[in-house]
Short mmCIF file of C-alpha atoms and ligand atoms in Angstrom, two decimals:
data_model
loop_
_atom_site.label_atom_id
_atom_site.label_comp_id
_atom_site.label_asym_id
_atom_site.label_seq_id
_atom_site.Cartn_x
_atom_site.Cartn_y
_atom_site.Cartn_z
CA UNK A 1 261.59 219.63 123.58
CA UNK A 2 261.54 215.66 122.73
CA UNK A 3 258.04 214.15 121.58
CA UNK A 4 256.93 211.52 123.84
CA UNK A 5 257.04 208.04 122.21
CA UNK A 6 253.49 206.75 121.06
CA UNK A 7 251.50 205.52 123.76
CA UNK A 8 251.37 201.74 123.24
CA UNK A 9 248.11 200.70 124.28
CA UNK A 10 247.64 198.13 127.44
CA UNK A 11 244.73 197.03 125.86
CA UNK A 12 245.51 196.75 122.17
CA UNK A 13 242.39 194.03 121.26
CA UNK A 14 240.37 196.26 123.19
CA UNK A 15 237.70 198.63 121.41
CA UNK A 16 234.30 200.37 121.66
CA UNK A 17 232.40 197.52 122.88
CA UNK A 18 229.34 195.95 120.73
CA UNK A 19 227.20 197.35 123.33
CA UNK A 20 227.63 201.02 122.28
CA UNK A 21 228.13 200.08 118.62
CA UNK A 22 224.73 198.08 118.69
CA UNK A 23 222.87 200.64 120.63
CA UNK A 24 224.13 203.49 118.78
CA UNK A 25 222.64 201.64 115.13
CA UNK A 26 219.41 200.96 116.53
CA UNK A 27 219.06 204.87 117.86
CA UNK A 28 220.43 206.06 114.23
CA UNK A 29 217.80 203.79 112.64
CA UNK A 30 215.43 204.30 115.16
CA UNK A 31 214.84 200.03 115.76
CA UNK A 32 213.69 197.63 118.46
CA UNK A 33 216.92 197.81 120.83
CA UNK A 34 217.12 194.67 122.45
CA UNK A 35 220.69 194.52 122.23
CA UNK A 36 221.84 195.80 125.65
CA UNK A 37 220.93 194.50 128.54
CA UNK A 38 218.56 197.21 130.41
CA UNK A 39 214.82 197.48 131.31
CA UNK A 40 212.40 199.48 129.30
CA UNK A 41 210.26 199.62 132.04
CA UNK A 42 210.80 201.93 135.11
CA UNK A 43 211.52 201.19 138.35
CA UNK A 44 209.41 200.85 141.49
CA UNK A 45 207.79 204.49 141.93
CA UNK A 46 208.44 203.70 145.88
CA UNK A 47 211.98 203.80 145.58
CA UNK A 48 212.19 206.35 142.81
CA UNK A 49 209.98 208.48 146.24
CA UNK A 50 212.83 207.20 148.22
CA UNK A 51 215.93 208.44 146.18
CA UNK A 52 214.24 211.74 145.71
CA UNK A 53 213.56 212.24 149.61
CA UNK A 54 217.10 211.32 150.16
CA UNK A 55 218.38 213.95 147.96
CA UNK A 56 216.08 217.01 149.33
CA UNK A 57 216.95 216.05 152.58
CA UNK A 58 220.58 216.17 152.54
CA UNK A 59 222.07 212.76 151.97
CA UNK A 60 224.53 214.09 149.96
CA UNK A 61 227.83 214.08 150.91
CA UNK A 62 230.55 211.05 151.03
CA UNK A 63 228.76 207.95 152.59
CA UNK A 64 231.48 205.22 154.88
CA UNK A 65 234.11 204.08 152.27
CA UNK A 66 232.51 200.63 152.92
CA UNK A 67 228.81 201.68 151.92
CA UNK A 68 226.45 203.26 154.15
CA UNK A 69 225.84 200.92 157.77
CA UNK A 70 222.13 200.59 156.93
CA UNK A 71 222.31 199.11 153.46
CA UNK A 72 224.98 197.04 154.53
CA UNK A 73 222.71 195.46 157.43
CA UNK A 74 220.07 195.00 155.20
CA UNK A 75 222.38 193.32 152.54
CA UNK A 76 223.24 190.41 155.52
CA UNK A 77 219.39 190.28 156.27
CA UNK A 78 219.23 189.87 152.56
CA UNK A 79 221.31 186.96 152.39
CA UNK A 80 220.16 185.49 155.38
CA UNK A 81 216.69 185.18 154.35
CA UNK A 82 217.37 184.03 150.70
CA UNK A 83 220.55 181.72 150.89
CA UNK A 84 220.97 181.15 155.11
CA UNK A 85 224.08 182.62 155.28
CA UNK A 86 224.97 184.79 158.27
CA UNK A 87 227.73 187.29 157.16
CA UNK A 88 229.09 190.57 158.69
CA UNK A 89 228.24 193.74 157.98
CA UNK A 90 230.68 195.13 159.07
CA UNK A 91 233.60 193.23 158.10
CA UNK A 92 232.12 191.06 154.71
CA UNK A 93 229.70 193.37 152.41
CA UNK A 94 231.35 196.18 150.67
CA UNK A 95 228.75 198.63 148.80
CA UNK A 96 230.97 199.44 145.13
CA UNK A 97 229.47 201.62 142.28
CA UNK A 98 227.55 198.83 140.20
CA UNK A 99 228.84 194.96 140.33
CA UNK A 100 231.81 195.91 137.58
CA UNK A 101 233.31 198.19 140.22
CA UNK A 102 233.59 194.97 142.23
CA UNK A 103 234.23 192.69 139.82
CA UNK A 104 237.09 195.05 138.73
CA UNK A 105 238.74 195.59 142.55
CA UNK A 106 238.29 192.04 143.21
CA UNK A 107 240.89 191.29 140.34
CA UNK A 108 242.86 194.21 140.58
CA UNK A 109 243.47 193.12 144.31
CA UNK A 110 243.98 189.73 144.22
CA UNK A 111 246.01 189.16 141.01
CA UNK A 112 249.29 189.76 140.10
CA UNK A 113 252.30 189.80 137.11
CA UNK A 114 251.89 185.95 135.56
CA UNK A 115 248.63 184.99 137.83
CA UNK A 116 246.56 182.91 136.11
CA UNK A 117 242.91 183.22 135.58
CA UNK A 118 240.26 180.76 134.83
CA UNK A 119 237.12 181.92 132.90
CA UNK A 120 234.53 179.68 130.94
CA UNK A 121 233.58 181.15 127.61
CA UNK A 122 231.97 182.50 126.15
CA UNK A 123 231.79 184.93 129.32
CA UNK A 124 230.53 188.35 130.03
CA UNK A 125 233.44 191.01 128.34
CA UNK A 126 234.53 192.92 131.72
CA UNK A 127 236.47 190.29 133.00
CA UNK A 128 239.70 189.74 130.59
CA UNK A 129 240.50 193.57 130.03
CA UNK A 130 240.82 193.61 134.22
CA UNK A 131 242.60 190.26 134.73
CA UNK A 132 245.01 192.02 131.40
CA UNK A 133 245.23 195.32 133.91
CA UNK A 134 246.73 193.85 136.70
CA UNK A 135 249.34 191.55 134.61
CA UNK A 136 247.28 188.44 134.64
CA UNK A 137 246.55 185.95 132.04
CA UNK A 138 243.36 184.46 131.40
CA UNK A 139 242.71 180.89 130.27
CA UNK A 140 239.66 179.88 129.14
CA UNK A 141 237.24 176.90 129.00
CA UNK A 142 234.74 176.42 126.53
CA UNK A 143 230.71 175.86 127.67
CA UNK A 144 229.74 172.71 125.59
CA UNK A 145 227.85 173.67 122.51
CA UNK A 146 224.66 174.07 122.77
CA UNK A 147 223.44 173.62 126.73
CA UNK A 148 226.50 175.82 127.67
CA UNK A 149 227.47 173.35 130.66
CA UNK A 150 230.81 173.57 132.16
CA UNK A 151 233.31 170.50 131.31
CA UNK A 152 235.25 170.00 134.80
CA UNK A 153 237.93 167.39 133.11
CA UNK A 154 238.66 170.19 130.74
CA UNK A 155 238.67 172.51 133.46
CA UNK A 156 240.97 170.74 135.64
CA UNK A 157 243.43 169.80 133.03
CA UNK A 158 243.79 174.22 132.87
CA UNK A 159 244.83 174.67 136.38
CA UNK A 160 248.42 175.14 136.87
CA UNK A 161 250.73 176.41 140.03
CA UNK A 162 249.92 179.75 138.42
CA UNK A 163 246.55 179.78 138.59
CA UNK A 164 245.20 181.55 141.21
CA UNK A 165 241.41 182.86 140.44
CA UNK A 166 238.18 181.05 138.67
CA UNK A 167 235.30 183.53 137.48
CA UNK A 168 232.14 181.74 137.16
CA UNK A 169 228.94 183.41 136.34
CA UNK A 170 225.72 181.71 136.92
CA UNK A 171 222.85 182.58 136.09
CA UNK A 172 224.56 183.43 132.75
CA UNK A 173 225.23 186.11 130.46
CA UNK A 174 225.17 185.64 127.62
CA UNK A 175 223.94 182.08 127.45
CA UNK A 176 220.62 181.94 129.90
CA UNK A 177 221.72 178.73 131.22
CA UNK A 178 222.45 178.11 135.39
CA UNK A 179 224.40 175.77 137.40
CA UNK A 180 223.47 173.04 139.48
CA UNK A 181 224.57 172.03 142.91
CA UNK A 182 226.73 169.39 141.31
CA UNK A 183 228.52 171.77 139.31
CA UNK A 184 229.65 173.61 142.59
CA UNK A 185 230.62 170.76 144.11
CA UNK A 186 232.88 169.62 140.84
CA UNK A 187 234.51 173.28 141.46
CA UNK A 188 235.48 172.98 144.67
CA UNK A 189 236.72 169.20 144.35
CA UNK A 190 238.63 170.76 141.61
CA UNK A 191 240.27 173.55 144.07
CA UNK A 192 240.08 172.92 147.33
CA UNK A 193 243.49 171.36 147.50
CA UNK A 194 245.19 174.26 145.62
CA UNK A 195 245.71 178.26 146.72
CA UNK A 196 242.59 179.27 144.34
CA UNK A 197 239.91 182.13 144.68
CA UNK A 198 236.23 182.20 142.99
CA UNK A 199 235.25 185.25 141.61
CA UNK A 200 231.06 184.46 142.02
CA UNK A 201 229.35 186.93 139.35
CA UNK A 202 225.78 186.37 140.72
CA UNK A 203 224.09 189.70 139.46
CA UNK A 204 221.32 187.63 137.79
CA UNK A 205 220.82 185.53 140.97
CA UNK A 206 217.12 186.31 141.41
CA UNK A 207 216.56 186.27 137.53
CA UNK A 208 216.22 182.29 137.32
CA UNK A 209 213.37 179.87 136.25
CA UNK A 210 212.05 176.70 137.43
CA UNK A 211 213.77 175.66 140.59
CA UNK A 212 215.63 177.72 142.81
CA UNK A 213 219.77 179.04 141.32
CA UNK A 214 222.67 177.73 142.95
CA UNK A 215 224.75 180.17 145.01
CA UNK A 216 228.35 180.22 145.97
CA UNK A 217 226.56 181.59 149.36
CA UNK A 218 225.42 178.10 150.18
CA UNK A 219 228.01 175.94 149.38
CA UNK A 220 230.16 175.50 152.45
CA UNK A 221 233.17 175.45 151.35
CA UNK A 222 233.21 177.56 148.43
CA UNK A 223 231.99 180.60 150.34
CA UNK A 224 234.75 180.58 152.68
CA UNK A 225 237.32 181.19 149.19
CA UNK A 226 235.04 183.18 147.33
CA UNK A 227 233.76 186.86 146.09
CA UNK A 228 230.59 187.23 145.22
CA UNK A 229 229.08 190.05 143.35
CA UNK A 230 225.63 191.36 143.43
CA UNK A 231 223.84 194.12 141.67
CA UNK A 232 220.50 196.57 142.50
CA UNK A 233 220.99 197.37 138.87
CA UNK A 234 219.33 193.73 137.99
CA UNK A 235 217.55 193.07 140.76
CA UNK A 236 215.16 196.89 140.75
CA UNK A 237 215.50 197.53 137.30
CA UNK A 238 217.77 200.43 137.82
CA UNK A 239 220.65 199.57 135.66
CA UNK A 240 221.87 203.48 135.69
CA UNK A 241 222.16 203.60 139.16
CA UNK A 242 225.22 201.53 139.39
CA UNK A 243 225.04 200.16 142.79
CA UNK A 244 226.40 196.66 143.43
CA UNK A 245 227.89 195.10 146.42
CA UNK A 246 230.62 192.29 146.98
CA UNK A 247 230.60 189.98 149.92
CA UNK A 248 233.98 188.14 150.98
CA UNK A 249 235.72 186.41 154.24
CA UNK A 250 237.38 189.15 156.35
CA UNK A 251 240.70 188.41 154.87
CA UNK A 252 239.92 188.72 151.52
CA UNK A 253 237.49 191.47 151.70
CA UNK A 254 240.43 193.63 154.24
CA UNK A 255 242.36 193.82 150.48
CA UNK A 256 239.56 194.18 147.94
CA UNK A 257 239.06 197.52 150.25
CA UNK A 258 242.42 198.77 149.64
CA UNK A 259 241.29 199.30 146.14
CA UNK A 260 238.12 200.17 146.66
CA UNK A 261 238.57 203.09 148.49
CA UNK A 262 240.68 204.02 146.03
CA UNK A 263 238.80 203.79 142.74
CA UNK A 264 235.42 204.98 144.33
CA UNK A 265 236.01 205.68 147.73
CA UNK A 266 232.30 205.58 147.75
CA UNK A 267 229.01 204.80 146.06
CA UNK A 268 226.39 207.58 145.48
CA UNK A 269 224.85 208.16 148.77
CA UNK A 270 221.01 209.05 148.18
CA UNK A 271 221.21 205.62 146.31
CA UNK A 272 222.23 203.75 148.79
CA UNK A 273 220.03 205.62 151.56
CA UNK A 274 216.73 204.55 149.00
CA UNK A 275 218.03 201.39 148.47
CA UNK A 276 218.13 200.69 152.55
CA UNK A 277 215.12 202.15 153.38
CA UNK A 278 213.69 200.01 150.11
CA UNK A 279 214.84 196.86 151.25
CA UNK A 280 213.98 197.21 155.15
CA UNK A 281 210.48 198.34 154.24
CA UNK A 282 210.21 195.16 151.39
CA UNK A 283 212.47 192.65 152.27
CA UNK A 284 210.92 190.16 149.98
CA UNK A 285 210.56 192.25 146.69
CA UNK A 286 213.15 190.28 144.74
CA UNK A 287 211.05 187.06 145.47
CA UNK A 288 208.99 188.06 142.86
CA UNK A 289 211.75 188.81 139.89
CA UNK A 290 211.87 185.43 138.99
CA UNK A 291 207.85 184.96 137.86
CA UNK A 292 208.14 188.42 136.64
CA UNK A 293 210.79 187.70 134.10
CA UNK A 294 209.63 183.95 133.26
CA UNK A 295 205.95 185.66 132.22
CA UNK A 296 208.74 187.96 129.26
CA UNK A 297 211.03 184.84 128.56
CA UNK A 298 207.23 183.20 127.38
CA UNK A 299 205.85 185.72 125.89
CA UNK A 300 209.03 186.05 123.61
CA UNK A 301 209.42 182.66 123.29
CA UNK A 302 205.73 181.58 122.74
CA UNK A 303 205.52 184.97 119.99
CA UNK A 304 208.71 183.32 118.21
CA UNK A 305 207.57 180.02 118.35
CA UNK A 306 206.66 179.57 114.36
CA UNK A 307 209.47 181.76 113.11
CA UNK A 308 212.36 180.34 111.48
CA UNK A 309 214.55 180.53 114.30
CA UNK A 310 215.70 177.93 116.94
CA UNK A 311 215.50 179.41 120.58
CA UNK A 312 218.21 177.68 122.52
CA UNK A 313 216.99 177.21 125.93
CA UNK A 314 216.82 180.10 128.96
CA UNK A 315 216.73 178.97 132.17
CA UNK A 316 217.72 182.02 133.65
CA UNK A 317 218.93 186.36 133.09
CA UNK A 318 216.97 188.62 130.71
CA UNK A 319 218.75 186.96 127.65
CA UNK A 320 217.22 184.49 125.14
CA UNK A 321 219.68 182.90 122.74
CA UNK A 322 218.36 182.63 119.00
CA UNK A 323 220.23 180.48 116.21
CA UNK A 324 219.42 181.44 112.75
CA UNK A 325 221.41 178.62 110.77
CA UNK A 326 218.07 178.23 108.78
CA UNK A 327 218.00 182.11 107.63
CA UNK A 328 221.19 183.34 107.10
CA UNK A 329 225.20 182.00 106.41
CA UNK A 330 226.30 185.47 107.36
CA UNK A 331 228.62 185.52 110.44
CA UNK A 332 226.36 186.70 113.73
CA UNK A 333 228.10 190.10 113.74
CA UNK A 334 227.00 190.64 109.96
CA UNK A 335 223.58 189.41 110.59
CA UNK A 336 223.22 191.85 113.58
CA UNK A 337 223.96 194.83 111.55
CA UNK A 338 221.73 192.90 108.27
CA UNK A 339 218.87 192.81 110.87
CA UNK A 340 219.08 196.85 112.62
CA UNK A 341 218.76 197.57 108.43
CA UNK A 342 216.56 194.86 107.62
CA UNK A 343 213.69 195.06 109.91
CA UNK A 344 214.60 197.66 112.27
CA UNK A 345 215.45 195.54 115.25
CA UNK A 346 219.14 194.87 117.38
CA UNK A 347 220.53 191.85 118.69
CA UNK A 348 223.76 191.10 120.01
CA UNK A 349 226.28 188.60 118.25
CA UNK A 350 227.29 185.84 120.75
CA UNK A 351 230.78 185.54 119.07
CA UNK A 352 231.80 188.88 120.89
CA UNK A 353 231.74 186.74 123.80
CA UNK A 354 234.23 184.67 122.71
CA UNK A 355 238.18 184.27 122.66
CA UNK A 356 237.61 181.64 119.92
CA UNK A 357 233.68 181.16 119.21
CA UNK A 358 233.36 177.82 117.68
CA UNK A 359 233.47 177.34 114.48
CA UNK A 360 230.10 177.74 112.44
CA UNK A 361 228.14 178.98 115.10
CA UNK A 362 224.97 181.18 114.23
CA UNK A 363 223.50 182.51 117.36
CA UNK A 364 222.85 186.04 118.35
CA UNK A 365 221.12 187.31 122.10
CA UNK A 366 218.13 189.16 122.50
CA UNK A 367 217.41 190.87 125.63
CA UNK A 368 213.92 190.46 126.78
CA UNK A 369 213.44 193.24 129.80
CA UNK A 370 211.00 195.29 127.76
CA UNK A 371 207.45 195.87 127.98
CA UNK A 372 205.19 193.54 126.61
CA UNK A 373 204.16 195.39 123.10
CA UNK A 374 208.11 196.17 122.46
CA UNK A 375 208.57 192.06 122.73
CA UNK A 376 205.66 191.75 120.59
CA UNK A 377 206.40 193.83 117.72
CA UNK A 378 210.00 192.68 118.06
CA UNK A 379 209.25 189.31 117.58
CA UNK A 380 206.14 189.79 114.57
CA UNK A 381 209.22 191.56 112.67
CA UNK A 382 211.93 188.35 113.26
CA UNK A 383 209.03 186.22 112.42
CA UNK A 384 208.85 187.91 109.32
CA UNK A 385 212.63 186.55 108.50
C1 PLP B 1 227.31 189.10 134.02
C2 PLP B 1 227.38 190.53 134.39
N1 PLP B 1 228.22 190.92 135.36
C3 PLP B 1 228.32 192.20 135.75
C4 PLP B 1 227.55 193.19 135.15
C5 PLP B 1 227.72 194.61 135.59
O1 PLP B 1 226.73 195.01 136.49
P1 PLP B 1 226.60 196.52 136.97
O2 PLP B 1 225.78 197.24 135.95
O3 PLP B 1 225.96 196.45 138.32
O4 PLP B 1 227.98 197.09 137.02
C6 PLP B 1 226.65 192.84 134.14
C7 PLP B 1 225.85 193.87 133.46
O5 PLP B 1 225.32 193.66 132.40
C8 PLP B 1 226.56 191.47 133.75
O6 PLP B 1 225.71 191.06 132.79
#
């Protein structure tokens, strides 16, 4: 019998993410996690009722390959009421197991061998290892040090024949900070001649501060070349239900299905049932997830205020950026693990982010969707640094 060849890996760079590792320290040394991004807190106990009820009753078999009719209907009423976009149900929202199913099915459909791909970094880690999948090649811009604000001169100057999706991601991880309208606009000018998609990560798009977040949904002429993800995970506190949703033009959403109903076929049914029924009963309950986050960012912030760290500002997502240049020399991933042992409390390093993170850079991300006595205790600990 011949041996097989060692499998060469399609992903050699790629390995247990800092997510795990992170989360797996603070459980060993029993710390403050607020390294992964997930609530503390549970979910509304109405739509915990409704999930339940959906499950004893029977909803349990394959929903449409497309998500269930209802949620998808209340999805457009959704987007009506917050952004004033009419789409179709029918032919424009797609229901996909959490917003990385989308996010991954969007690339996988769209790119192929030699496409190039646009991303600003430092940017959330899903993206590459799918654009690397399906043959692409990513190219990315770097945010400008501390505001994290997109550079459209060094943006253009990336765009080539080749290039043939952007993937922006505002409000966003890791950084906190959102668009404005302008930046949109610069985006578009920047396309708009050429055969370009946007890939619109908007899972944080009720998590912002201060005035309301831009939206791919109401720019014009973005919308009509552009994917947008969503995710209930973010925006009911149910991270581990992984239900997202992706709305595209007909054309474009006609091939991101050819994929989907071959990764998933579906998302979990009694989910998506709860999550209808939710949403028709409450259609404003994500009005509120902006005050309800802003009262954590401040009571972090406002707790940290005397402590030797800087606190870069956080305009929007469950994240608040920390430099410690005054407390430490150690690189961020060092100072992450020097922390879990130190005073029992986990962070993420921002350099993981990062193709190249610049050079010198001390900042690591907290995540702030905890109750109010785990921020507290959290932050008496790091003021003790
Ligand atoms: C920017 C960004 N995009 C996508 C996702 C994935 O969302 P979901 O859990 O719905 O798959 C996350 C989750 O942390 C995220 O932060």
């Amino acid at each position: 019998m011949t041996m097989a060849s060692p499998l060469v890996s399609k992903l050699p760079s790629v390995g247990t993410t800092i997510f795990t590792k992170m989360s797996a320290l603070a459980a060993e040394k029993d710390a403050i996690n607020l390294s992964q991004g997930f609530p503390d807190f549970p979910p509304d106990a109405r739509l915990l009722a409704r999930a339940s009820t959906a499950i004893l009753t029977g909803n349990n078999q394959y929903s449409p390959m497309t998500g269930l009719p209802m949620l998808r209907d209340a999805i457009a009423q959704l987007v009506e009421r917050h952004y004033g976009r009419i789409v179709s149900s029918q032919d424009e929202i797609t229901v996909t197991s959490g917003a990385s199913e989308a996010i991954f099915d969007a690339i996988a459909a769209l790119i192929r061998d030699g496409d190039e791909v646009v991303l600003f970094d430092p940017a959330y880690d899903l993206y590459e290892p799918a654009v690397t999948l399906a043959g692409g090649i990513c190219k990315r811009v770097t945010l400008t040090a501390r505001d994290f604000r997109p550079d459209w001169q060094a943006f253009a100057s990336l765009l080539t024949d080749q290039t043939r999706l952007v993937i922006i991601n505002t409000p966003h991880n890791p950084t906190g900070s959102c668009w404005q309208a302008a930046d949109l606009e610069s985006l578009w000018q920047a396309i708009a001649s050429h055969d370009i998609y946007v890939l619109s990560d908007e899972v944080y798009e009720f998590i912002h501060f201060g005035e309301s977040a831009v939206s791919v949904h109401k720019h014009a002429g973005l919308s009509t070349r552009s994917l947008v993800v969503s995710s209930f995970g973010k925006s009911f506190h149910l991270t581990g239900w992984k239900v997202g949703y992706i709305i595209a033009p007909a054309e474009l959403t006609v091939e991101l299905r050819k994929v989907h109903q071959f990764v998933s076929f579906c998302t979990a049914t009694p989910l998506q049932q709860a999550l209808a029924e939710h949403l028709l009963a409450l259609p404003d309950a994500s009005d509120e997830l902006g005050a309800f986050y802003q009262q954590k960012r401040d009571v972090l912030r406002r707790a940290l205020a005397d402590s030797r760290f800087t606190l870069l500002p956080c305009d929007g997502t469950y994240f608040q950026l920390l430099d410690y240049s005054a407390i430490s020399d150690l690189d961020d991933v060092a100072f992450c693990e020097w922390m879990v042992d130190e005073i029992g409390v986990a962070a993420i390093p921002v350099s993981v982010f990062y193709q190249q993170a610049p050079e010198g850079q001390r900042v690591i991300r907290l995540c702030f969707a905890k109750e109010e006595s785990t921020l507290l205790e959290a932050a008496s600990r790091l003021s003790g640094l």
